[in-house]
Coordinates of C-alpha atoms and ligand atoms in Angstrom, one line a residue:
M15 CA 65.6 129.1 93.4
T16 CA 65.4 132.2 91.3
R17 CA 65.6 130.0 88.2
T18 CA 62.6 128.0 89.1
A19 CA 59.9 130.3 87.7
P20 CA 61.4 130.9 84.3
L21 CA 62.3 127.2 83.9
A22 CA 58.8 126.2 84.8
L23 CA 57.5 128.6 82.2
L24 CA 59.9 127.3 79.6
F25 CA 58.7 123.8 80.4
V26 CA 55.1 124.8 79.8
A27 CA 56.0 126.4 76.5
A28 CA 58.0 123.4 75.4
L29 CA 55.2 121.0 76.2
P30 CA 52.1 122.1 74.5
G31 CA 51.2 118.5 73.8
A32 CA 51.1 117.6 77.5
M33 CA 48.1 119.9 78.0
A34 CA 45.3 117.4 77.5
W35 CA 42.3 118.1 75.3
G36 CA 43.3 121.7 74.4
A37 CA 41.4 124.4 76.1
M38 CA 38.8 124.4 73.2
G39 CA 38.1 120.7 73.7
H40 CA 37.6 121.2 77.4
E41 CA 35.3 124.2 76.8
T42 CA 33.2 122.0 74.6
V43 CA 32.9 119.3 77.2
A44 CA 31.9 122.1 79.7
Y45 CA 29.3 123.7 77.5
I46 CA 27.7 120.3 76.9
A47 CA 27.7 119.6 80.6
S48 CA 26.2 123.0 81.3
N49 CA 23.3 122.1 79.0
Y50 CA 22.5 118.9 80.9
V51 CA 23.0 119.7 84.6
S52 CA 19.9 120.2 86.8
S53 CA 19.1 123.7 88.0
S54 CA 20.1 122.8 91.5
T55 CA 23.5 121.5 90.3
K56 CA 23.9 124.7 88.3
S57 CA 23.3 127.0 91.2
F58 CA 25.4 124.9 93.6
F59 CA 28.5 125.1 91.3
Q60 CA 27.9 128.7 90.3
D61 CA 28.0 129.5 94.0
L62 CA 31.1 127.5 94.6
L63 CA 32.9 129.1 91.6
G64 CA 31.5 132.6 92.3
D65 CA 30.5 132.9 88.7
T66 CA 26.9 133.2 87.7
S67 CA 27.6 133.5 83.9
A68 CA 26.6 130.9 81.4
D69 CA 30.3 130.1 81.0
Y70 CA 30.8 129.1 84.6
L71 CA 32.0 125.6 83.7
A72 CA 33.7 126.5 80.4
S73 CA 36.0 129.0 82.2
V74 CA 37.6 126.4 84.5
A75 CA 39.7 124.1 82.3
P76 CA 42.6 126.4 81.4
W77 CA 43.2 127.2 85.0
A78 CA 43.6 123.5 86.0
D79 CA 46.1 123.0 83.2
S80 CA 48.4 125.9 84.3
Y81 CA 48.0 125.0 88.0
R82 CA 49.7 121.6 87.5
Y83 CA 52.9 123.4 86.4
T84 CA 53.1 125.7 89.4
S85 CA 54.9 124.6 92.6
A86 CA 51.7 124.7 94.6
G87 CA 49.9 122.5 92.0
K88 CA 52.7 120.2 91.0
F89 CA 51.2 117.3 93.0
T90 CA 48.2 117.3 90.6
A91 CA 50.2 116.6 87.5
P92 CA 49.8 112.7 87.7
F93 CA 46.1 113.2 88.2
H94 CA 45.6 114.1 84.6
Y95 CA 46.2 110.6 83.2
I96 CA 46.6 106.9 83.9
D97 CA 49.6 105.1 82.4
A98 CA 47.9 101.9 81.1
N99 CA 50.8 99.5 80.6
D100 CA 48.9 97.4 78.0
N101 CA 50.1 96.4 74.6
P102 CA 48.5 98.3 71.9
P103 CA 47.4 97.7 69.2
S104 CA 47.1 94.0 70.0
S105 CA 45.7 94.4 73.4
C106 CA 44.3 97.3 75.3
G107 CA 43.1 97.5 78.9
V108 CA 43.5 99.3 82.2
D109 CA 44.4 97.6 85.4
L110 CA 44.3 99.9 88.4
D111 CA 46.8 98.0 90.5
R112 CA 49.3 97.8 87.7
D113 CA 48.7 101.3 86.2
C114 CA 47.9 103.7 88.9
G115 CA 51.3 104.9 90.3
A116 CA 52.2 105.8 93.9
E117 CA 51.6 109.5 93.1
G118 CA 48.1 108.7 92.0
C119 CA 46.3 108.8 88.6
I120 CA 43.2 110.1 87.0
V121 CA 41.0 107.3 88.4
H122 CA 42.0 107.8 92.0
A123 CA 41.9 111.6 91.6
L124 CA 38.3 111.5 90.3
Q125 CA 37.4 109.4 93.2
N126 CA 39.2 111.7 95.6
Y127 CA 37.6 114.9 94.2
T128 CA 34.2 113.3 94.2
T129 CA 34.5 112.6 97.9
I130 CA 35.8 116.2 98.5
L131 CA 32.9 117.7 96.6
I132 CA 30.3 115.6 98.5
S133 CA 31.9 116.6 101.8
Q134 CA 31.1 120.3 101.0
E135 CA 34.6 121.2 101.9
A136 CA 35.6 121.7 98.3
S137 CA 37.4 124.9 97.3
N138 CA 36.7 126.2 93.8
A139 CA 40.2 124.9 92.9
N140 CA 39.0 121.4 93.8
L141 CA 36.0 121.7 91.4
Q142 CA 38.1 123.2 88.7
I143 CA 40.5 120.2 88.8
A144 CA 37.7 117.7 89.0
A145 CA 35.8 119.2 86.0
K146 CA 39.1 119.2 84.1
L147 CA 39.8 115.5 84.9
A148 CA 36.3 114.5 83.8
G149 CA 37.2 115.8 80.4
D150 CA 40.7 114.4 80.2
I151 CA 39.7 110.9 81.0
G152 CA 37.9 110.8 77.6
Q153 CA 41.1 111.5 75.6
P154 CA 42.4 108.0 74.7
L155 CA 46.0 109.0 75.1
H156 CA 45.4 110.1 78.7
C157 CA 44.7 106.4 79.4
E158 CA 47.8 105.0 77.8
A159 CA 51.5 104.6 78.9
L160 CA 53.0 103.9 75.5
E161 CA 55.6 106.6 74.6
I162 CA 54.2 108.8 77.5
G163 CA 50.7 108.8 76.1
G164 CA 52.0 109.4 72.6
N165 CA 54.0 112.5 73.5
G166 CA 57.1 110.6 72.4
I167 CA 55.7 109.8 68.9
D168 CA 56.7 112.5 66.5
V169 CA 54.1 113.3 63.8
Q170 CA 53.3 116.2 61.4
Y171 CA 50.0 118.0 61.1
D172 CA 49.4 120.2 58.1
G173 CA 53.1 120.2 57.6
E174 CA 54.0 121.3 61.1
D175 CA 56.0 119.1 63.5
T176 CA 54.0 117.9 66.5
N177 CA 53.4 114.7 68.3
L178 CA 50.6 112.1 68.4
H179 CA 49.3 113.3 71.8
A180 CA 49.0 116.9 70.8
A181 CA 47.3 115.9 67.5
W182 CA 44.6 114.2 69.6
D183 CA 44.4 117.1 72.1
S184 CA 44.1 119.9 69.7
N185 CA 44.7 119.4 66.0
I186 CA 42.0 116.8 65.4
P187 CA 39.4 118.5 67.7
E188 CA 40.1 121.9 65.9
S189 CA 39.7 120.2 62.5
I190 CA 36.1 119.5 63.6
S191 CA 35.2 122.7 65.4
G192 CA 37.0 125.0 63.0
G193 CA 39.3 126.7 65.5
S194 CA 40.6 127.1 69.0
S195 CA 38.4 129.9 70.2
Q196 CA 35.7 129.7 72.9
S197 CA 33.1 130.5 70.2
S198 CA 34.3 127.4 68.2
A199 CA 33.8 125.4 71.4
K200 CA 30.3 126.8 71.9
S201 CA 29.1 126.0 68.4
W202 CA 30.7 122.5 68.4
A203 CA 28.9 121.9 71.7
E204 CA 25.6 122.9 70.2
E205 CA 26.1 120.4 67.3
L206 CA 26.9 117.6 69.7
I207 CA 23.9 118.5 72.0
K208 CA 21.7 118.1 68.9
E209 CA 23.2 114.7 68.2
I210 CA 22.5 113.6 71.9
D211 CA 19.0 115.0 72.0
S212 CA 17.7 113.8 68.6
G213 CA 20.5 112.6 66.4
A214 CA 23.2 109.9 66.1
Y215 CA 23.8 109.6 69.9
K216 CA 20.1 109.6 71.0
A217 CA 19.9 105.8 71.4
E218 CA 23.2 105.4 73.2
A219 CA 23.5 108.4 75.5
A220 CA 21.8 106.5 78.4
S221 CA 24.5 103.7 78.1
W222 CA 27.3 106.4 78.6
I223 CA 26.1 106.9 82.2
S224 CA 25.1 103.4 83.1
G225 CA 26.8 102.4 86.4
L226 CA 27.5 106.0 87.2
C227 CA 27.4 106.0 91.0
V228 CA 29.1 108.2 93.7
S229 CA 27.6 106.8 96.9
S230 CA 30.8 105.1 98.1
A231 CA 34.5 105.3 97.4
E232 CA 34.4 101.9 95.7
K233 CA 31.6 103.0 93.4
Q234 CA 33.3 106.3 92.6
T235 CA 36.5 104.4 91.6
A236 CA 34.5 101.9 89.5
T237 CA 32.8 104.7 87.6
A238 CA 36.1 106.4 86.8
L239 CA 37.7 103.1 85.9
K240 CA 34.9 102.3 83.5
W241 CA 35.4 105.7 81.8
A242 CA 39.2 105.1 81.6
T243 CA 38.8 101.6 80.2
D244 CA 36.3 102.9 77.6
S245 CA 38.7 105.6 76.5
N246 CA 41.8 103.4 76.5
A247 CA 40.1 100.9 74.1
Y248 CA 40.3 103.6 71.3
V249 CA 44.1 103.4 71.5
C250 CA 43.9 100.0 69.9
S251 CA 40.9 100.6 67.6
T252 CA 41.6 104.1 66.3
V253 CA 44.7 105.9 67.6
I254 CA 47.3 103.3 66.5
P255 CA 45.3 100.4 65.0
D256 CA 48.2 99.3 62.8
G257 CA 51.0 100.2 65.3
I258 CA 53.3 103.1 65.8
S259 CA 55.2 102.8 62.5
T260 CA 52.1 103.7 60.6
V261 CA 51.8 107.1 62.3
E262 CA 55.3 108.0 63.3
N263 CA 56.7 110.9 61.1
K264 CA 53.6 110.8 59.0
D265 CA 51.3 113.8 58.4
L266 CA 48.0 113.0 60.2
S267 CA 45.9 115.8 58.7
G268 CA 44.4 113.7 55.9
K269 CA 42.8 110.3 56.0
Y270 CA 43.9 109.6 59.6
T271 CA 41.9 112.7 60.8
T272 CA 38.9 111.6 58.8
T273 CA 38.9 108.3 60.7
A274 CA 39.7 109.9 64.1
Q275 CA 37.0 112.6 64.0
P276 CA 34.0 110.5 64.8
V277 CA 35.8 109.1 67.9
V278 CA 36.8 112.6 69.0
D279 CA 33.2 113.8 68.5
L280 CA 31.9 110.8 70.5
Q281 CA 34.4 111.2 73.3
I282 CA 33.7 114.9 73.7
A283 CA 30.0 114.4 73.7
K284 CA 30.2 111.5 76.1
Q285 CA 32.4 113.3 78.7
G286 CA 30.2 116.4 78.5
Y287 CA 27.1 114.3 79.2
R288 CA 28.9 112.3 81.9
L289 CA 30.2 115.4 83.6
A290 CA 26.7 116.8 83.9
K291 CA 25.3 113.5 85.3
W292 CA 28.3 113.1 87.6
L293 CA 27.9 116.6 89.1
D294 CA 24.1 116.0 89.5
A295 CA 24.9 112.8 91.4
I296 CA 27.3 114.6 93.6
V297 CA 24.8 117.3 94.5
A298 CA 22.1 114.7 95.0
E299 CA 24.4 112.9 97.5
I300 CA 24.9 116.1 99.5
K301 CA 21.3 116.4 100.5
Ligands
NAG417 C1 42.9 114.6 97.2 O1 42.8 115.9 96.8 C2 43.3 116.8 97.8 C3 43.0 118.3 97.4 O2 43.6 118.6 96.2 C4 44.8 116.6 97.9 O3 45.3 117.5 98.9 C5 45.1 115.2 98.3 O4 46.5 114.9 98.3 C6 44.4 114.2 97.3 N1 44.6 112.9 97.8 C7 45.0 111.9 97.1 C8 45.1 110.5 97.7 O5 45.3 112.0 95.9

């Protein structure tokens, strides 16, 4: 038993790539969401979190990632992804019966935490996990089984050894924002908010939230499944469009990143906007 804690820590240290959009990506999603939530949503969740600062949502992501590696939070580990057993790059797709394991998956977990938040019995831990998952579901490799969501595909980035999952979690997002700090997240969020309000995403933002509905368990599941399916499609189109052999042991910091960046921008903007509207829908359902 005495060995458990140090081993768990080693495990975390050895698996930086299993962390989902790195903290910076999650903070960006959270800052975007904070910009779009209604004022009643904002006060509801600031109350729940006991944090009235502007960073109330941005502060939650790192916690949920470390929680999954503790013994109390171990049960939440499968909630961060869905192992789509599709066949990329020739065919992508998510099938809930096929892909959501007995321990649960990100689609069921989002449904579960939506219900818990509506019930008003949520702890701040529940909200922290839920907000984290709403970000994770936009990372294409969180909706893919192949090589443990790309964790098993070795690549290099700027000459450093890493894996495909980690490149999508952190290296590519940081190539856009310019760093891993919370201030990088904040300025990236500001750029993306401009694109949503008056730029490249203005025409399509409404379609990101079409079908978003939390009024029953079925509709909550359908909403989350739609997000997962949307995200998973990028595995075929952008993550490995020409198969594993074209990325494995290659350095992805050049042309690959140039092609991936618009998808990362889009997925971060989309999940931030969706998180806001989803939290609004939850608060509306409570009244
Ligand atoms: C729903 O979330 C709660 C709170 O974290 C957890 O105790 C429960 O096991 C979850 N249920 C399912 C079916 O995942």
